[in-house]
Amino acid sequence: MAGEGDSEPRKSFKLLGFLDVRSVPCARESVLYGSLGSLVVGLGHFLATSRVRRSCDFAVGGFICTMLGYWFYCRYNLAQQRIRQRMLREGMRNSILFEGSYLDPEKKQTGNERSDS
Protein backbone atom coordinates (compact mmCIF):
# COMPACT_ATOMS: atom_id res chain seq x y z
CA MET A 1 0.00 0.00 0.00
CA ALA A 2 2.65 2.49 1.03
CA GLY A 3 4.91 1.53 -1.89
CA GLU A 4 2.26 2.34 -4.51
CA GLY A 5 2.61 6.10 -4.11
CA ASP A 6 6.40 5.97 -4.47
CA SER A 7 6.34 4.86 -8.12
CA GLU A 8 4.42 7.84 -9.52
CA PRO A 9 6.36 11.08 -10.12
CA ARG A 10 5.92 13.90 -7.64
CA LYS A 11 4.04 16.89 -8.93
CA SER A 12 5.87 20.19 -8.86
CA PHE A 13 4.38 23.23 -7.21
CA LYS A 14 4.67 26.32 -9.38
CA LEU A 15 4.32 29.72 -7.74
CA LEU A 16 2.86 32.39 -10.06
CA GLY A 17 3.02 29.86 -12.89
CA PHE A 18 6.78 30.02 -13.48
CA LEU A 19 8.70 29.51 -10.21
CA ASP A 20 9.00 25.78 -9.56
CA VAL A 21 9.40 25.65 -5.79
CA ARG A 22 10.77 22.07 -5.67
CA SER A 23 13.55 22.39 -8.24
CA VAL A 24 14.79 25.97 -7.70
CA PRO A 25 17.26 26.21 -4.79
CA CYS A 26 16.15 28.53 -1.96
CA ALA A 27 12.65 29.06 -3.42
CA ARG A 28 10.78 27.04 -0.80
CA GLU A 29 12.52 28.65 2.16
CA SER A 30 12.08 32.12 0.67
CA VAL A 31 8.32 31.64 0.29
CA LEU A 32 7.99 30.23 3.80
CA TYR A 33 9.99 33.05 5.41
CA GLY A 34 8.13 35.58 3.27
CA SER A 35 4.77 34.32 4.47
CA LEU A 36 5.96 34.44 8.07
CA GLY A 37 7.25 37.99 7.55
CA SER A 38 3.95 38.95 5.98
CA LEU A 39 2.04 37.66 8.99
CA VAL A 40 4.30 39.44 11.48
CA VAL A 41 4.30 42.79 9.66
CA GLY A 42 0.58 42.76 8.84
CA LEU A 43 -0.51 41.71 12.31
CA GLY A 44 1.90 44.11 13.97
CA HIS A 45 0.63 47.04 11.91
CA PHE A 46 -2.99 46.07 12.57
CA LEU A 47 -2.40 45.88 16.32
CA ALA A 48 -0.70 49.27 16.25
CA THR A 49 -3.20 51.15 14.05
CA SER A 50 -6.39 49.02 13.74
CA ARG A 51 -6.58 49.84 10.03
CA VAL A 52 -7.37 46.68 8.08
CA ARG A 53 -6.72 47.80 4.51
CA ARG A 54 -3.45 49.52 5.33
CA SER A 55 -2.35 46.48 7.35
CA CYS A 56 -2.96 44.24 4.33
CA ASP A 57 -0.84 46.58 2.22
CA PHE A 58 1.94 46.37 4.80
CA ALA A 59 1.58 42.57 4.88
CA VAL A 60 2.10 42.34 1.10
CA GLY A 61 5.10 44.65 1.36
CA GLY A 62 6.48 42.57 4.23
CA PHE A 63 6.07 39.41 2.17
CA ILE A 64 7.95 40.86 -0.80
CA CYS A 65 10.75 42.36 1.29
CA THR A 66 11.24 39.27 3.45
CA MET A 67 11.08 36.89 0.51
CA LEU A 68 13.55 38.85 -1.61
CA GLY A 69 15.85 39.48 1.33
CA TYR A 70 16.07 35.79 2.22
CA TRP A 71 16.32 34.83 -1.47
CA PHE A 72 19.44 36.96 -1.97
CA TYR A 73 20.94 35.82 1.35
CA CYS A 74 20.37 32.15 0.53
CA ARG A 75 21.63 32.43 -3.05
CA TYR A 76 24.77 34.24 -1.87
CA ASN A 77 25.50 31.48 0.66
CA LEU A 78 24.81 28.83 -1.98
CA ALA A 79 27.28 30.49 -4.38
CA GLN A 80 29.93 30.65 -1.64
CA GLN A 81 29.37 26.98 -0.83
CA ARG A 82 29.73 25.98 -4.49
CA ILE A 83 32.99 27.97 -4.75
CA ARG A 84 34.36 26.23 -1.64
CA GLN A 85 33.32 22.83 -3.02
CA ARG A 86 35.02 23.57 -6.35
CA MET A 87 38.23 24.66 -4.61
CA LEU A 88 38.19 21.54 -2.42
CA ARG A 89 37.57 19.28 -5.40
CA GLU A 90 40.45 20.91 -7.31
CA GLY A 91 42.75 20.63 -4.30
CA MET A 92 41.95 16.95 -3.89
CA ARG A 93 42.57 16.36 -7.58
CA ASN A 94 45.93 18.17 -7.38
CA SER A 95 47.00 16.28 -4.27
CA ILE A 96 46.32 12.98 -6.01
CA LEU A 97 48.07 14.16 -9.16
CA PHE A 98 51.22 15.48 -7.43
CA GLU A 99 51.49 12.80 -4.74
CA GLY A 100 55.03 11.42 -4.55
CA SER A 101 56.48 13.88 -7.07
CA TYR A 102 58.80 16.79 -6.36
CA LEU A 103 55.80 19.13 -6.66
CA ASP A 104 54.09 17.50 -3.67
CA PRO A 105 53.53 20.22 -1.04
CA GLU A 106 53.41 17.56 1.72
CA LYS A 107 56.89 16.29 0.89
CA LYS A 108 59.74 17.92 2.81
CA GLN A 109 62.33 19.37 0.46
CA THR A 110 65.96 19.39 1.43
CA GLY A 111 68.67 21.67 0.08
CA ASN A 112 69.96 19.04 -2.37
CA GLU A 113 66.54 18.54 -3.95
CA ARG A 114 66.00 22.27 -4.35
CA SER A 115 69.25 22.79 -6.24
CA ASP A 116 68.57 19.81 -8.55
CA SER A 117 65.40 21.26 -10.03
CSV table of N, CA, C and O in Angstrom, one decimal, residues 25-79:
chain,number,residue,atom,x,y,z
A,25,PRO,N,16.7,26.1,-6.1
A,25,PRO,CA,17.3,26.2,-4.8
A,25,PRO,C,16.8,27.5,-4.1
A,25,PRO,O,16.7,28.5,-4.7
A,26,CYS,N,16.5,27.4,-2.8
A,26,CYS,CA,16.1,28.5,-2.0
A,26,CYS,C,14.7,29.0,-2.2
A,26,CYS,O,14.3,29.9,-1.5
A,27,ALA,N,14.0,28.5,-3.1
A,27,ALA,CA,12.6,29.1,-3.4
A,27,ALA,C,11.7,28.7,-2.3
A,27,ALA,O,10.9,29.6,-1.8
A,28,ARG,N,11.7,27.5,-1.8
A,28,ARG,CA,10.8,27.0,-0.8
A,28,ARG,C,11.0,27.8,0.5
A,28,ARG,O,10.0,28.3,1.1
A,29,GLU,N,12.2,27.9,0.9
A,29,GLU,CA,12.5,28.6,2.2
A,29,GLU,C,12.2,30.1,2.0
A,29,GLU,O,11.7,30.7,3.0
A,30,SER,N,12.4,30.7,0.9
A,30,SER,CA,12.1,32.1,0.7
A,30,SER,C,10.6,32.4,0.8
A,30,SER,O,10.2,33.3,1.4
A,31,VAL,N,9.8,31.5,0.2
A,31,VAL,CA,8.3,31.6,0.3
A,31,VAL,C,7.8,31.5,1.7
A,31,VAL,O,7.0,32.2,2.2
A,32,LEU,N,8.4,30.5,2.4
A,32,LEU,CA,8.0,30.2,3.8
A,32,LEU,C,8.4,31.4,4.7
A,32,LEU,O,7.5,31.9,5.5
A,33,TYR,N,9.6,31.9,4.6
A,33,TYR,CA,10.0,33.0,5.4
A,33,TYR,C,9.2,34.3,5.0
A,33,TYR,O,8.9,35.2,5.8
A,34,GLY,N,8.9,34.4,3.7
A,34,GLY,CA,8.1,35.6,3.3
A,34,GLY,C,6.7,35.6,3.8
A,34,GLY,O,6.2,36.6,4.2
A,35,SER,N,6.1,34.4,3.9
A,35,SER,CA,4.8,34.3,4.5
A,35,SER,C,4.8,34.6,6.0
A,35,SER,O,3.9,35.3,6.5
A,36,LEU,N,5.8,34.2,6.6
A,36,LEU,CA,6.0,34.4,8.1
A,36,LEU,C,6.2,35.9,8.3
A,36,LEU,O,5.6,36.6,9.2
A,37,GLY,N,7.0,36.5,7.5
A,37,GLY,CA,7.3,38.0,7.6
A,37,GLY,C,6.0,38.8,7.3
A,37,GLY,O,5.7,39.8,7.9
A,38,SER,N,5.2,38.3,6.3
A,38,SER,CA,4.0,39.0,6.0
A,38,SER,C,3.0,38.9,7.2
A,38,SER,O,2.4,39.9,7.5
A,39,LEU,N,2.9,37.8,7.8
A,39,LEU,CA,2.0,37.7,9.0
A,39,LEU,C,2.5,38.6,10.1
A,39,LEU,O,1.7,39.3,10.7
A,40,VAL,N,3.8,38.6,10.4
A,40,VAL,CA,4.3,39.4,11.5
A,40,VAL,C,4.1,40.9,11.2
A,40,VAL,O,3.6,41.7,12.1
A,41,VAL,N,4.4,41.4,10.0
A,41,VAL,CA,4.3,42.8,9.7
A,41,VAL,C,2.8,43.2,9.6
A,41,VAL,O,2.5,44.3,10.2
A,42,GLY,N,2.0,42.4,8.9
A,42,GLY,CA,0.6,42.8,8.8
A,42,GLY,C,-0.1,42.8,10.2
A,42,GLY,O,-0.9,43.7,10.5
A,43,LEU,N,0.1,41.8,11.0
A,43,LEU,CA,-0.5,41.7,12.3
A,43,LEU,C,0.0,42.8,13.2
A,43,LEU,O,-0.7,43.4,14.0
A,44,GLY,N,1.3,43.0,13.2
A,44,GLY,CA,1.9,44.1,14.0
A,44,GLY,C,1.3,45.5,13.6
A,44,GLY,O,1.0,46.3,14.5
A,45,HIS,N,1.2,45.7,12.3
A,45,HIS,CA,0.6,47.0,11.9
A,45,HIS,C,-0.8,47.1,12.3
A,45,HIS,O,-1.3,48.2,12.7
A,46,PHE,N,-1.6,46.0,12.2
A,46,PHE,CA,-3.0,46.1,12.6
A,46,PHE,C,-3.1,46.3,14.1
A,46,PHE,O,-4.0,47.1,14.5
A,47,LEU,N,-2.3,45.7,14.9
A,47,LEU,CA,-2.4,45.9,16.3
A,47,LEU,C,-2.0,47.3,16.7
A,47,LEU,O,-2.5,47.8,17.7
A,48,ALA,N,-1.1,47.9,15.9
A,48,ALA,CA,-0.7,49.3,16.2
A,48,ALA,C,-1.7,50.3,15.8
A,48,ALA,O,-1.9,51.3,16.5
A,49,THR,N,-2.3,50.1,14.6
A,49,THR,CA,-3.2,51.2,14.0
A,49,THR,C,-4.7,50.8,13.9
A,49,THR,O,-5.5,51.7,13.8
A,50,SER,N,-5.0,49.5,13.9
A,50,SER,CA,-6.4,49.0,13.7
A,50,SER,C,-7.0,49.4,12.4
A,50,SER,O,-8.2,49.6,12.2
A,51,ARG,N,-6.1,49.5,11.4
A,51,ARG,CA,-6.6,49.8,10.0
A,51,ARG,C,-6.3,48.6,9.2
A,51,ARG,O,-5.2,48.2,8.9
A,52,VAL,N,-7.4,48.0,8.7
A,52,VAL,CA,-7.4,46.7,8.1
A,52,VAL,C,-6.7,46.8,6.7
A,52,VAL,O,-5.8,46.1,6.4
A,53,ARG,N,-7.2,47.7,5.9
A,53,ARG,CA,-6.7,47.8,4.5
A,53,ARG,C,-5.2,48.2,4.5
A,53,ARG,O,-4.5,47.6,3.7
A,54,ARG,N,-4.9,49.1,5.3
A,54,ARG,CA,-3.5,49.5,5.3
A,54,ARG,C,-2.6,48.4,5.9
A,54,ARG,O,-1.4,48.2,5.4
A,55,SER,N,-3.1,47.6,6.8
A,55,SER,CA,-2.3,46.5,7.4
A,55,SER,C,-2.1,45.4,6.3
A,55,SER,O,-1.1,44.8,6.2
A,56,CYS,N,-3.1,45.2,5.4
A,56,CYS,CA,-3.0,44.2,4.3
A,56,CYS,C,-1.9,44.7,3.4
A,56,CYS,O,-1.1,43.9,2.8
A,57,ASP,N,-1.9,46.0,3.1
A,57,ASP,CA,-0.8,46.6,2.2
A,57,ASP,C,0.5,46.4,2.8
A,57,ASP,O,1.5,46.0,2.1
A,58,PHE,N,0.7,46.6,4.1
A,58,PHE,CA,1.9,46.4,4.8
A,58,PHE,C,2.3,44.9,4.8
A,58,PHE,O,3.5,44.5,4.7
A,59,ALA,N,1.3,44.0,4.9
A,59,ALA,CA,1.6,42.6,4.9
A,59,ALA,C,2.1,42.1,3.5
A,59,ALA,O,3.1,41.4,3.5
A,60,VAL,N,1.6,42.7,2.4
A,60,VAL,CA,2.1,42.3,1.1
A,60,VAL,C,3.5,42.9,1.0
A,60,VAL,O,4.4,42.2,0.4
A,61,GLY,N,3.8,44.1,1.4
A,61,GLY,CA,5.1,44.6,1.4
A,61,GLY,C,6.1,43.9,2.2
A,61,GLY,O,7.2,43.6,1.8
A,62,GLY,N,5.6,43.4,3.4
A,62,GLY,CA,6.5,42.6,4.2
A,62,GLY,C,6.8,41.2,3.6
A,62,GLY,O,7.9,40.7,3.7
A,63,PHE,N,5.8,40.7,2.9
A,63,PHE,CA,6.1,39.4,2.2
A,63,PHE,C,7.1,39.6,1.1
A,63,PHE,O,8.1,38.8,1.0
A,64,ILE,N,7.0,40.6,0.3
A,64,ILE,CA,8.0,40.9,-0.8
A,64,ILE,C,9.3,41.1,-0.3
A,64,ILE,O,10.3,40.6,-0.7
A,65,CYS,N,9.4,42.0,0.7
A,65,CYS,CA,10.8,42.4,1.3
A,65,CYS,C,11.4,41.2,2.0
A,65,CYS,O,12.6,40.9,1.8
A,66,THR,N,10.7,40.4,2.8
A,66,THR,CA,11.2,39.3,3.4
A,66,THR,C,11.6,38.2,2.5
A,66,THR,O,12.7,37.6,2.6
A,67,MET,N,10.8,37.9,1.5
A,67,MET,CA,11.1,36.9,0.5
A,67,MET,C,12.3,37.2,-0.3
A,67,MET,O,13.2,36.4,-0.5
A,68,LEU,N,12.4,38.4,-0.8
A,68,LEU,CA,13.5,38.8,-1.6
A,68,LEU,C,14.8,38.9,-0.8
A,68,LEU,O,15.9,38.5,-1.2
A,69,GLY,N,14.7,39.4,0.4
A,69,GLY,CA,15.8,39.5,1.3
A,69,GLY,C,16.4,38.1,1.6
A,69,GLY,O,17.6,37.9,1.5
A,70,TYR,N,15.6,37.1,2.0
A,70,TYR,CA,16.1,35.8,2.2
A,70,TYR,C,16.5,35.1,0.9
A,70,TYR,O,17.5,34.3,1.0
A,71,TRP,N,15.9,35.4,-0.2
A,71,TRP,CA,16.3,34.8,-1.5
A,71,TRP,C,17.8,35.2,-1.8
A,71,TRP,O,18.6,34.4,-2.1
A,72,PHE,N,18.1,36.5,-1.7
A,72,PHE,CA,19.4,37.0,-2.0
A,72,PHE,C,20.4,36.4,-1.0
A,72,PHE,O,21.5,36.0,-1.3
A,73,TYR,N,20.1,36.4,0.3
A,73,TYR,CA,20.9,35.8,1.3
A,73,TYR,C,21.2,34.3,1.1
A,73,TYR,O,22.4,33.9,1.1
A,74,CYS,N,20.2,33.6,0.8
A,74,CYS,CA,20.4,32.2,0.5
A,74,CYS,C,21.2,31.9,-0.7
A,74,CYS,O,22.0,31.0,-0.8
A,75,ARG,N,20.9,32.6,-1.8
A,75,ARG,CA,21.6,32.4,-3.0
A,75,ARG,C,23.1,32.8,-2.9
A,75,ARG,O,24.0,32.2,-3.5
A,76,TYR,N,23.4,33.8,-2.1
A,76,TYR,CA,24.8,34.2,-1.9
A,76,TYR,C,25.5,33.1,-1.1
A,76,TYR,O,26.6,32.8,-1.5
A,77,ASN,N,24.9,32.6,-0.1
A,77,ASN,CA,25.5,31.5,0.7
A,77,ASN,C,25.7,30.2,-0.2
A,77,ASN,O,26.7,29.5,-0.1
A,78,LEU,N,24.7,30.0,-1.1
A,78,LEU,CA,24.8,28.8,-2.0
A,78,LEU,C,26.0,29.0,-3.0
A,78,LEU,O,26.7,28.1,-3.2
A,79,ALA,N,26.2,30.2,-3.5
A,79,ALA,CA,27.3,30.5,-4.4
A,79,ALA,C,28.6,30.3,-3.7
A,79,ALA,O,29.6,29.8,-4.2
